[in-house]
mmCIF file of C-alpha atoms in Angstrom:
data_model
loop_
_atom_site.group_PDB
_atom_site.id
_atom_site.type_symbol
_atom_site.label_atom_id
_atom_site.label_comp_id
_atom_site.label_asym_id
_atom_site.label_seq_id
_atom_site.Cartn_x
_atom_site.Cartn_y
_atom_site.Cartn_z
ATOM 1 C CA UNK A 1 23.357 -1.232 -9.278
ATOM 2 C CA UNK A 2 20.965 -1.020 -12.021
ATOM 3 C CA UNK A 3 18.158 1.948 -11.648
ATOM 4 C CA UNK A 4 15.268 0.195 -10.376
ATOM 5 C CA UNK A 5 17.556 -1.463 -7.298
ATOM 6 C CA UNK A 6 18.565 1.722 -6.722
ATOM 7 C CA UNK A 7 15.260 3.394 -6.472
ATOM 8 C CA UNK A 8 13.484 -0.005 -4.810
ATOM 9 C CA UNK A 9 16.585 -0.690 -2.267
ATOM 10 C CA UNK A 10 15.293 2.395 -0.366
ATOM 11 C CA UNK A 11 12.235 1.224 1.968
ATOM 12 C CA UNK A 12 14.174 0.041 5.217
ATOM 13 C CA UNK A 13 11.484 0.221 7.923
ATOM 14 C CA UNK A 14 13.237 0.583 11.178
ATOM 15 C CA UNK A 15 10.626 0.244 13.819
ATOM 16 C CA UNK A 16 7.829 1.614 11.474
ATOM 17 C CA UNK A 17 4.394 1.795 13.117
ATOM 18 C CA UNK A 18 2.032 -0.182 12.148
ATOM 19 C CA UNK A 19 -1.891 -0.760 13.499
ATOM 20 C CA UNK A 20 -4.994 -2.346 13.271
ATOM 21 C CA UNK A 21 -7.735 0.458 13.355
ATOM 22 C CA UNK A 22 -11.351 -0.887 13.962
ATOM 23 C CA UNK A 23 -14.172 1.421 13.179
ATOM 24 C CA UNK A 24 -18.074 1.643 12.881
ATOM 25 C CA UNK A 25 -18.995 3.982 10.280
ATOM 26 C CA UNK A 26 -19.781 6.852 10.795
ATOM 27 C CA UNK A 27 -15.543 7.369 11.224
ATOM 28 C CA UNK A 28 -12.901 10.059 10.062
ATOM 29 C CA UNK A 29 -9.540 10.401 11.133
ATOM 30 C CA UNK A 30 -7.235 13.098 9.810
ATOM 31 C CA UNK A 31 -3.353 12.601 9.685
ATOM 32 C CA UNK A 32 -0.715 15.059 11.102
ATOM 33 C CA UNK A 33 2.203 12.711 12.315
ATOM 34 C CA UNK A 34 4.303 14.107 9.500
ATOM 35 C CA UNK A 35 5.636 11.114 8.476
ATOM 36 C CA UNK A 36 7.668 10.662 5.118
ATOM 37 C CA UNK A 37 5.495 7.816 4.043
ATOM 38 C CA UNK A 38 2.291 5.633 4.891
ATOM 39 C CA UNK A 39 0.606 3.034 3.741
ATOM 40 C CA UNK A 40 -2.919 2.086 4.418
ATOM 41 C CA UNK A 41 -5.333 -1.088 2.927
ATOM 42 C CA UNK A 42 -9.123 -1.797 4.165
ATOM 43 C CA UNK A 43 -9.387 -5.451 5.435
ATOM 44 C CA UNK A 44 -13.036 -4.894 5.557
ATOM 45 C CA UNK A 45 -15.316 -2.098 4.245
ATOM 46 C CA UNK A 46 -14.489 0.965 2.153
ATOM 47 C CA UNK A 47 -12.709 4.367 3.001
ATOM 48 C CA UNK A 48 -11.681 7.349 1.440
ATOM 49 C CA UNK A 49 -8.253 8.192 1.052
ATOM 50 C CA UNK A 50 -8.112 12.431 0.858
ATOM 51 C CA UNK A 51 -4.736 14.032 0.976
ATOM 52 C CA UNK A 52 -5.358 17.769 1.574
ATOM 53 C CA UNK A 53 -4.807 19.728 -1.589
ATOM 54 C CA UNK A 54 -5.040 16.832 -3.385
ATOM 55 C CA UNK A 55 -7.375 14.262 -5.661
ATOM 56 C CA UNK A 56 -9.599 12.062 -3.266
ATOM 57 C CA UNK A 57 -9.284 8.102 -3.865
ATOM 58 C CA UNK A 58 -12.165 5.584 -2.653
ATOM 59 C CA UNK A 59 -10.342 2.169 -0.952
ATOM 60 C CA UNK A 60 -11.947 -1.021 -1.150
ATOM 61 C CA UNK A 61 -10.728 -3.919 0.696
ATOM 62 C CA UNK A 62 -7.350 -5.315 -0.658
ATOM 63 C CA UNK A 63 -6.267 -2.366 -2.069
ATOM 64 C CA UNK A 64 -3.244 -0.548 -0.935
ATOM 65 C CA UNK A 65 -2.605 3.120 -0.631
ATOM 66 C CA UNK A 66 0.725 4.855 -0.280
ATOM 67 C CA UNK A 67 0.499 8.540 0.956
ATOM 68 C CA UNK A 68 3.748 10.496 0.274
ATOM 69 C CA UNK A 69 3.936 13.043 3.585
ATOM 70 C CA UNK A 70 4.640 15.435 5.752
ATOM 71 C CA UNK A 71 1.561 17.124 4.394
ATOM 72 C CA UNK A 72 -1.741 16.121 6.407
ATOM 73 C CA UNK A 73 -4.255 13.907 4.986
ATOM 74 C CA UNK A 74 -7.752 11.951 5.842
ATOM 75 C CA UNK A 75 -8.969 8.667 5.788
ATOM 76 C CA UNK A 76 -12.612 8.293 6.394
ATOM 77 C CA UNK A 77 -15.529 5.902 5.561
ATOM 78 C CA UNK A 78 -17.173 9.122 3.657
ATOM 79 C CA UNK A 79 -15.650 12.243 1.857
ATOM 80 C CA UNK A 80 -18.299 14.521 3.711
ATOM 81 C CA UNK A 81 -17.890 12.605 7.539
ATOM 82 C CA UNK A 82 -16.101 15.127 9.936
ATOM 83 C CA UNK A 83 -13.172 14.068 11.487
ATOM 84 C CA UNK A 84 -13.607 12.449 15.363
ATOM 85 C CA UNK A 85 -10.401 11.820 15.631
ATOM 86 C CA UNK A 86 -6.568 13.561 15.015
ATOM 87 C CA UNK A 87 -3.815 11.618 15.081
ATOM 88 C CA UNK A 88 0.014 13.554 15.762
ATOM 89 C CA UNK A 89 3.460 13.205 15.889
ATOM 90 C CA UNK A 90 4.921 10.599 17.837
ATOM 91 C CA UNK A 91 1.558 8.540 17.186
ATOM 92 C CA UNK A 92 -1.032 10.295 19.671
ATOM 93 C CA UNK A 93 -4.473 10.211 18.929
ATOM 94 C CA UNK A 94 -6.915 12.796 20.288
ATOM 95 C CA UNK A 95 -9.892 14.190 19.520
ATOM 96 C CA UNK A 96 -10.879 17.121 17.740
ATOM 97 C CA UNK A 97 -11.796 18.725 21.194
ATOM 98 C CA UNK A 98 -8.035 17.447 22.549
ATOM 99 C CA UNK A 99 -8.576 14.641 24.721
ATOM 100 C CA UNK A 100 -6.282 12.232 24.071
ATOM 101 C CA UNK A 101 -7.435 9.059 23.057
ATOM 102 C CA UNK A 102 -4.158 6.691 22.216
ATOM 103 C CA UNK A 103 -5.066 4.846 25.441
ATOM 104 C CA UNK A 104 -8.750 4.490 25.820
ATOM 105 C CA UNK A 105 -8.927 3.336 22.409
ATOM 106 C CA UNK A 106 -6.253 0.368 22.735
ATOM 107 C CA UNK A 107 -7.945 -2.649 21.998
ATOM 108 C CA UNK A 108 -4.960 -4.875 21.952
ATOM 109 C CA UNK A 109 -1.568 -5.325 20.619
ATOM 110 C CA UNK A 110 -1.484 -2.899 17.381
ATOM 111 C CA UNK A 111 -5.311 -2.522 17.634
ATOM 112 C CA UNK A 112 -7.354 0.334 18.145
ATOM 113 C CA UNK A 113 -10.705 1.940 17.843
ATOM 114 C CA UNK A 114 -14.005 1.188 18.121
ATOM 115 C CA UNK A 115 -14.198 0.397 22.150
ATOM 116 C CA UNK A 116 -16.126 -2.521 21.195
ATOM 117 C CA UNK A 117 -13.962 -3.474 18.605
ATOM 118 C CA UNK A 118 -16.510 -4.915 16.308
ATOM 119 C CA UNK A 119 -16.563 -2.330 13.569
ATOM 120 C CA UNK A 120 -17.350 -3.262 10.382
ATOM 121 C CA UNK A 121 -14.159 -1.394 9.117
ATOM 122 C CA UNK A 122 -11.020 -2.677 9.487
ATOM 123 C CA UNK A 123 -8.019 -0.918 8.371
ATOM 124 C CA UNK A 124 -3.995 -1.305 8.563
ATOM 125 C CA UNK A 125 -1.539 1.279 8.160
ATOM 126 C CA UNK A 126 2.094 1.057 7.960
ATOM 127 C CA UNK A 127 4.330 4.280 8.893
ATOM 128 C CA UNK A 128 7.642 4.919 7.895
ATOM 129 C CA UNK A 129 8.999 6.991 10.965
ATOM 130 C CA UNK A 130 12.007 8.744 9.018
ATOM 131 C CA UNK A 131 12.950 9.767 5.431
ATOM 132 C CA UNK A 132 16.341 7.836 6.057
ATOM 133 C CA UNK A 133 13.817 4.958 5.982
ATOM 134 C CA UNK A 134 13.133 5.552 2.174
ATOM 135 C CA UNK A 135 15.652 7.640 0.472
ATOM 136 C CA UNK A 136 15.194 10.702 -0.745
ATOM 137 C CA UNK A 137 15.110 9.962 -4.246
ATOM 138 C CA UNK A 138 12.120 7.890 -3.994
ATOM 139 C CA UNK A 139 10.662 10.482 -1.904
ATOM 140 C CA UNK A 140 11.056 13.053 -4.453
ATOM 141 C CA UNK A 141 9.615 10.303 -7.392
ATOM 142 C CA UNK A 142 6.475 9.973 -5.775
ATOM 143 C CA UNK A 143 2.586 11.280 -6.447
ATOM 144 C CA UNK A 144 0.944 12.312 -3.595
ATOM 145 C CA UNK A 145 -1.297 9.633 -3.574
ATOM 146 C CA UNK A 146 -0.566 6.498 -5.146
ATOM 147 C CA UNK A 147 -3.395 3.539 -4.625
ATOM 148 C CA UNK A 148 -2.894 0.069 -6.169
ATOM 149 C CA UNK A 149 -6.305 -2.293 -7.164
ATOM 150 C CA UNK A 150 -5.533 -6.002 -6.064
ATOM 151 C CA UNK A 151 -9.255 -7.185 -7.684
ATOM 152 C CA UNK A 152 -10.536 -9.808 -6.585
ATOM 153 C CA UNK A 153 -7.568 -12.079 -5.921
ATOM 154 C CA UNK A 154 -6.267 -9.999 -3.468
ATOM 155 C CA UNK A 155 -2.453 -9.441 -2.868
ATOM 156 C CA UNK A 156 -0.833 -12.291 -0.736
ATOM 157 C CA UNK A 157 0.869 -9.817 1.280
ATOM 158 C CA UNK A 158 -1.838 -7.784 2.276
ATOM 159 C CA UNK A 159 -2.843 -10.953 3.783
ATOM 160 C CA UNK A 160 -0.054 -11.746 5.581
ATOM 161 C CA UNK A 161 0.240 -8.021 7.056
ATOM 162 C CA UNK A 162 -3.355 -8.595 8.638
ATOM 163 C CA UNK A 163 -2.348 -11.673 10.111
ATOM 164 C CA UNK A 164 1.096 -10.669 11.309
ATOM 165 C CA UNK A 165 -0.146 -7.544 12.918
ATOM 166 C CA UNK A 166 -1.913 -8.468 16.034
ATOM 167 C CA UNK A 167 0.971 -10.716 17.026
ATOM 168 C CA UNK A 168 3.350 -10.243 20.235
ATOM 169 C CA UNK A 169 6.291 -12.446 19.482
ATOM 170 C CA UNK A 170 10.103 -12.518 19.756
ATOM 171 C CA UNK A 171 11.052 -10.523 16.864
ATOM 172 C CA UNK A 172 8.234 -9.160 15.411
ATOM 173 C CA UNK A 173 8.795 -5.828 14.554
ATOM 174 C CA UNK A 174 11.244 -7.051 12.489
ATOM 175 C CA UNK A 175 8.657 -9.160 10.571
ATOM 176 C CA UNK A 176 6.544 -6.378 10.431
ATOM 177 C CA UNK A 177 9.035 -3.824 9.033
ATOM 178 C CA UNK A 178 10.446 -6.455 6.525
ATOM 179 C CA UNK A 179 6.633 -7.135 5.455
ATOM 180 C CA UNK A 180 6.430 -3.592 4.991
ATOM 181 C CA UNK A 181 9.143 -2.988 2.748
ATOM 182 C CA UNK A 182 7.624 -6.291 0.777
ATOM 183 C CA UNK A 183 4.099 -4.452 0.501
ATOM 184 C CA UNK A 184 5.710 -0.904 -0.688
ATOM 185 C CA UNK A 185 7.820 -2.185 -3.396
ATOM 186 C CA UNK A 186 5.154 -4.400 -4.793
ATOM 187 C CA UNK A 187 2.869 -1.353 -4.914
ATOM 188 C CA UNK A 188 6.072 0.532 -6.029
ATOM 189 C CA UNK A 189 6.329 -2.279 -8.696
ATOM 190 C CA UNK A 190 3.286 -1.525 -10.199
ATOM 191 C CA UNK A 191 3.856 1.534 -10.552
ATOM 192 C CA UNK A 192 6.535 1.809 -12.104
ATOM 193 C CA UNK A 193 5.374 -0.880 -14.853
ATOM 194 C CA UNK A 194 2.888 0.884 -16.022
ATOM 195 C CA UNK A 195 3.514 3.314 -18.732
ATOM 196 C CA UNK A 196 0.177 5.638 -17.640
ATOM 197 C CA UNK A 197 0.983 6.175 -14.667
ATOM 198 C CA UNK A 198 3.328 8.877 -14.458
ATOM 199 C CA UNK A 199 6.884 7.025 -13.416
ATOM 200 C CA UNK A 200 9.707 9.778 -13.583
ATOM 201 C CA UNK A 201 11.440 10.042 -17.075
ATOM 202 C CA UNK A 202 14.998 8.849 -16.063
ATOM 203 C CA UNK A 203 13.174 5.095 -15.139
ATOM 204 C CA UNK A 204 11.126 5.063 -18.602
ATOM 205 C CA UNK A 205 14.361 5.712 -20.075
ATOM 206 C CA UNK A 206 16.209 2.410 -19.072
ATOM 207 C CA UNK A 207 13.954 0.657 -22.091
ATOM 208 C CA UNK A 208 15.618 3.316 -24.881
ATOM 209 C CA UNK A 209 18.367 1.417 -26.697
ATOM 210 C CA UNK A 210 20.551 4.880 -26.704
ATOM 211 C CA UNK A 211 19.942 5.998 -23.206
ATOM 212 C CA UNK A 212 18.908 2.908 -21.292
ATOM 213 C CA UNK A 213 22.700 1.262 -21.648
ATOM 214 C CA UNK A 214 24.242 5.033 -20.711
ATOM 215 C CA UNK A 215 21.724 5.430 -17.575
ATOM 216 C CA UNK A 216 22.958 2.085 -16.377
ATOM 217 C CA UNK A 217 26.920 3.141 -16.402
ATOM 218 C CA UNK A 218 26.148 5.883 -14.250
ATOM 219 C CA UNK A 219 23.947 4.228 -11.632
ATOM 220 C CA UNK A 220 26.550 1.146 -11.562
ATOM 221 C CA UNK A 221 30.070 3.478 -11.278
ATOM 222 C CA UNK A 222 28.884 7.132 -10.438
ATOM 223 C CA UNK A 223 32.210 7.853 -8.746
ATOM 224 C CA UNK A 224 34.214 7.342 -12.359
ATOM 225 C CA UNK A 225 35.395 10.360 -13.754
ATOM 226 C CA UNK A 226 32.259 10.813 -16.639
ATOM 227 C CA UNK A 227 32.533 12.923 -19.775
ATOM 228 C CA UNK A 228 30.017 12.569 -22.299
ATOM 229 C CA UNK A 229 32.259 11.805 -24.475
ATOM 230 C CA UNK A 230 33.640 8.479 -22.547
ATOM 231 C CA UNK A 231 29.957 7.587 -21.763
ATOM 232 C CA UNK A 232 29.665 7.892 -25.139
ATOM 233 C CA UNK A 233 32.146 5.635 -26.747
ATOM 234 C CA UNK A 234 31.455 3.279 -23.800
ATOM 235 C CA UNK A 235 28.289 2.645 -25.343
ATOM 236 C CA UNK A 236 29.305 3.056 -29.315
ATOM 237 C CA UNK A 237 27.648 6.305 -30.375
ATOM 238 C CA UNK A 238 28.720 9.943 -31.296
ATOM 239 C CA UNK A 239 29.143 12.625 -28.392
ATOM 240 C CA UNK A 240 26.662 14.924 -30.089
ATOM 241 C CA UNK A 241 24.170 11.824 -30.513
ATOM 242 C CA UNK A 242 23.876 10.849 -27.076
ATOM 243 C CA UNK A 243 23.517 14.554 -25.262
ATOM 244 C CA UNK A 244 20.137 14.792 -27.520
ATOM 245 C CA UNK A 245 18.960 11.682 -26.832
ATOM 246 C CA UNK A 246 19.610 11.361 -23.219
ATOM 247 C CA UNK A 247 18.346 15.292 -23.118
ATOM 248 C CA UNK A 248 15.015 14.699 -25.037
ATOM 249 C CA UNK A 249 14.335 11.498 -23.146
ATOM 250 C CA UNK A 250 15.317 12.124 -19.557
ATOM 251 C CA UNK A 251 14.893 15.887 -19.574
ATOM 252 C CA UNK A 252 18.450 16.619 -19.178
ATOM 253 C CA UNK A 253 21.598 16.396 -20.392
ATOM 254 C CA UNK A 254 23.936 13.456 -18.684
ATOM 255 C CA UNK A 255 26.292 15.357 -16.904
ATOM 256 C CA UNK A 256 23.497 17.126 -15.195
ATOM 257 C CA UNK A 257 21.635 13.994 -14.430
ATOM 258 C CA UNK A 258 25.291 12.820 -13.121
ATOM 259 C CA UNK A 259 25.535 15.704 -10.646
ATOM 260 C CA UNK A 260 22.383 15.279 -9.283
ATOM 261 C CA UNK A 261 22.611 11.325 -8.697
ATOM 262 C CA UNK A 262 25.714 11.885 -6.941
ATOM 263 C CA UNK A 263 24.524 14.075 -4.944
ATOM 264 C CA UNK A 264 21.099 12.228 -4.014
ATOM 265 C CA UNK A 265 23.818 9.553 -2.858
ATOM 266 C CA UNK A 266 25.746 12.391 -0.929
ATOM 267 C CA UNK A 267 22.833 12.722 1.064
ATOM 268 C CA UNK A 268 21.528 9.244 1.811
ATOM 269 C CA UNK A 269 25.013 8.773 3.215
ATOM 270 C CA UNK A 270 25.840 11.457 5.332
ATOM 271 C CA UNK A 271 22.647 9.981 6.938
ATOM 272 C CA UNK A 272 25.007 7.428 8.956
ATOM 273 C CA UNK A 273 27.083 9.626 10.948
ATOM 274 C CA UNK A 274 30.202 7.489 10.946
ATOM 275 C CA UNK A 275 30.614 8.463 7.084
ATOM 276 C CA UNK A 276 32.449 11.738 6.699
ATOM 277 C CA UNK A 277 32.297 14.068 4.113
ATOM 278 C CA UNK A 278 35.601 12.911 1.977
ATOM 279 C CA UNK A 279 34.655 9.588 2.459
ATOM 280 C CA UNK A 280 31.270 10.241 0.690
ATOM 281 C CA UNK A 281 33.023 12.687 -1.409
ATOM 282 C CA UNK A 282 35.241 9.775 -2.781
ATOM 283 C CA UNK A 283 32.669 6.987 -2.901
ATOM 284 C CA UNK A 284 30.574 9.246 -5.650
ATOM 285 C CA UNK A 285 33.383 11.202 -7.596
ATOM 286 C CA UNK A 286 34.085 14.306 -5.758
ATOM 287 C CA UNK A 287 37.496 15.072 -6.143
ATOM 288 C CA UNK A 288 37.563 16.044 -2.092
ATOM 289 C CA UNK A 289 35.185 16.964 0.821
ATOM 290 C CA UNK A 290 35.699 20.858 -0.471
ATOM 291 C CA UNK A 291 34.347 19.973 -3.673
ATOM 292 C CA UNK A 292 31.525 17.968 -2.406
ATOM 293 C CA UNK A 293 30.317 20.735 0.173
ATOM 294 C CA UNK A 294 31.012 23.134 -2.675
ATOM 295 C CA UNK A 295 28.220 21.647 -4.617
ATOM 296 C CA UNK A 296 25.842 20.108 -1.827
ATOM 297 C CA UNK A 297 25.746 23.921 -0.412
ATOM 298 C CA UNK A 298 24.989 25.391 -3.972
ATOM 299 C CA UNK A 299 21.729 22.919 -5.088
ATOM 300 C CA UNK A 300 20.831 22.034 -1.059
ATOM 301 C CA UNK A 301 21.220 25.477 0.462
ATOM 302 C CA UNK A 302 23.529 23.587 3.216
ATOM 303 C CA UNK A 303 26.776 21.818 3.504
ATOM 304 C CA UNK A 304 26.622 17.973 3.840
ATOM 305 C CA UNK A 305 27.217 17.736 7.350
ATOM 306 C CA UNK A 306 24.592 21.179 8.218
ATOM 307 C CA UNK A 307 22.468 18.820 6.529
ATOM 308 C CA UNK A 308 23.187 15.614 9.158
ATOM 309 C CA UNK A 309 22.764 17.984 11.481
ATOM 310 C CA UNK A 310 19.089 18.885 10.881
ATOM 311 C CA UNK A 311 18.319 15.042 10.187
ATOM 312 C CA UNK A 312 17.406 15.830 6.759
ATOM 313 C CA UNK A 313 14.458 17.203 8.328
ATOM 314 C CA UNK A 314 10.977 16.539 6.566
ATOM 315 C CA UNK A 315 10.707 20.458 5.019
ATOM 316 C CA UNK A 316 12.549 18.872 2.204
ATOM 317 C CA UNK A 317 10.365 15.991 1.743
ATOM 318 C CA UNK A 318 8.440 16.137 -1.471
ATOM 319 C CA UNK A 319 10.379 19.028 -2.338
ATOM 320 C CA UNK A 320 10.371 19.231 -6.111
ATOM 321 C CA UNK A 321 7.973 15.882 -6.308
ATOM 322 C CA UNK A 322 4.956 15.900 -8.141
ATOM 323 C CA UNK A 323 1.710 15.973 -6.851
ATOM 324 C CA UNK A 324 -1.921 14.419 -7.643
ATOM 325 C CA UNK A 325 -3.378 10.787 -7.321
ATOM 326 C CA UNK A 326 -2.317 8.189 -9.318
ATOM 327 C CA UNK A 327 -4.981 4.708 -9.710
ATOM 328 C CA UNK A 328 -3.074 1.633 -10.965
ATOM 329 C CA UNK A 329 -5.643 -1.183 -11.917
ATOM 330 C CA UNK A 330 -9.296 0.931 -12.425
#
């Protein structure tokens, strides 16, 4: 697979939760469920998108927000409105003085908040409930805050998210999930095209004539046995002239990029736990499942199935990822 289906074939909502939230300003609802990725988009009114630590974004209707977790963050009609309401893991909502809320404040299928439920904000959120659900790599690519302008056209899926939502059919979480995955990648999309905003330097490399044609032999067959010097003739250039290009433009050299593909596929599949460690030894070029935990334990801290164990819990989401806001469109 080339680089970009590698990096886009990630999002695989499995159940995600997704909502309708109805609110009447003023509103403020702060965001500790953990998750490994959300995405939010005002059907009606404006909000502010505030990751703690982190660059605040306003969100006007039609544009989409994608908020890289476990860190806590806030969405609220207002940077200075207090928060009225707290929402956990496993989805509970209380608030700030504890009651929980995640059942007086039902309004429907997927829809909650204002008791009335005419607010003149209407948000809906999309949460990924696991980082299997994304891939790590993608994870790891990802500002903190990432919000996409639609302008006044709108986005097409956006649309069909708000009127998917609300339903209560046979098979509809599956519609929702796949819609989902539709609405990240577009956003992801977007990103990625555009050359401000910040897109890791291994993708921006696929468009250098030296380095794009080398990057693309490793993502297709990362189990062959690599030199730089077969990479090299594969793609008719000296040895010495492709470790400085590949090194200046992705940041390191290509054995070192290898190693650390290989082993961002170790880990997405020891995620399934009938693959065992040779078997994901062999399918990305690890001589044997010695070699593999050999390596996995010296860059992960862990061996490959320690790290099954602990469901690749969410300490090591974001880890190494940058951090800030990124705007596509202003």
């Amino acid at each position: 697979m080339d680089a970009l289906t590698g990096l886009l074939e990630g999002p695989k909502a499995r159940g995600a939760f997704l909502l309708k939230s109805v609110f009447t300003p003023p509103w403020a609802m702060r965001i500790e469920d953990r998750a490994p990725i959300s995405l939010v988009t005002m059907v009606s009114g404006d909000a502010w998108a505030m990751p703690d630590g982190g660059t605040p974004a306003r969100l006007r209707p039609g544009d989409v927000a994608v908020l890289r977790g476990p860190e806590p963050y806030t969405i609220a009609d207002a940077q200075g409105t207090p928060v009225h309401v707290v929402v956990g893991t496993e989805q509970r909502c209380s608030t700030t003085e504890g009651e929980d809320v995640t059942e007086t404040m039902a309004l429907g299928v997927r829809t909650w908040g204002d008791p009335l439920g005419q607010g003149s904000a209407v948000m809906l959120s999309g949460t990924y409930q696991a980082p299997s659900e994304v891939g790590r790599r993608l994870l790891n690519t990802l500002p903190t805050l990432l919000v996409r302008r639609t302008g006044a056209t709108g986005d097409p899926l956006v649309a069909l998210l708000a009127e998917e939502i609300a339903r209560d059919q046979p098979g509809q979480e599956l519609v929702l999930d796949r819609v989902l995955d539709l609405l990240f990648v577009s956003v992801l999309r977007a990103w990625l095209a555009d050359p401000e905003a910040g897109a890791p330097a291994w993708y921006r490399a696929q468009s250098d004539p030296t380095v794009g044609p080398a990057l693309k032999l490793l993502h297709e067959n990362p189990a062959r046995a690599w030199t730089v010097d077969s990479l090299a003739r594969k793609i008719g250039i000296s040895r010495a002239g492709l470790a400085r290009r590949f090194t200046a433009v992705v940041g390191e050299p290509p054995m070192a990029y290898l190693a650390s593909w290989r082993l961002t596929l170790a880990a997405d599949l020891m995620r399934d736990p009938e693959t065992t460690v040779a078997a994901a030894a062999h399918a990305v070029g690890y001589s044997s499942a010695f070699a593999l935990s050999s390596a996995f334990r010296r860059v992960r801290g862990m061996s490959p199935s320690e790290y099954r164990a602990s469901n690749a819990s969410d300490r090591e989401i974001g880890a190494g990822a940058p951090s800030g806001t990124v705007v596509l469109g202003e």
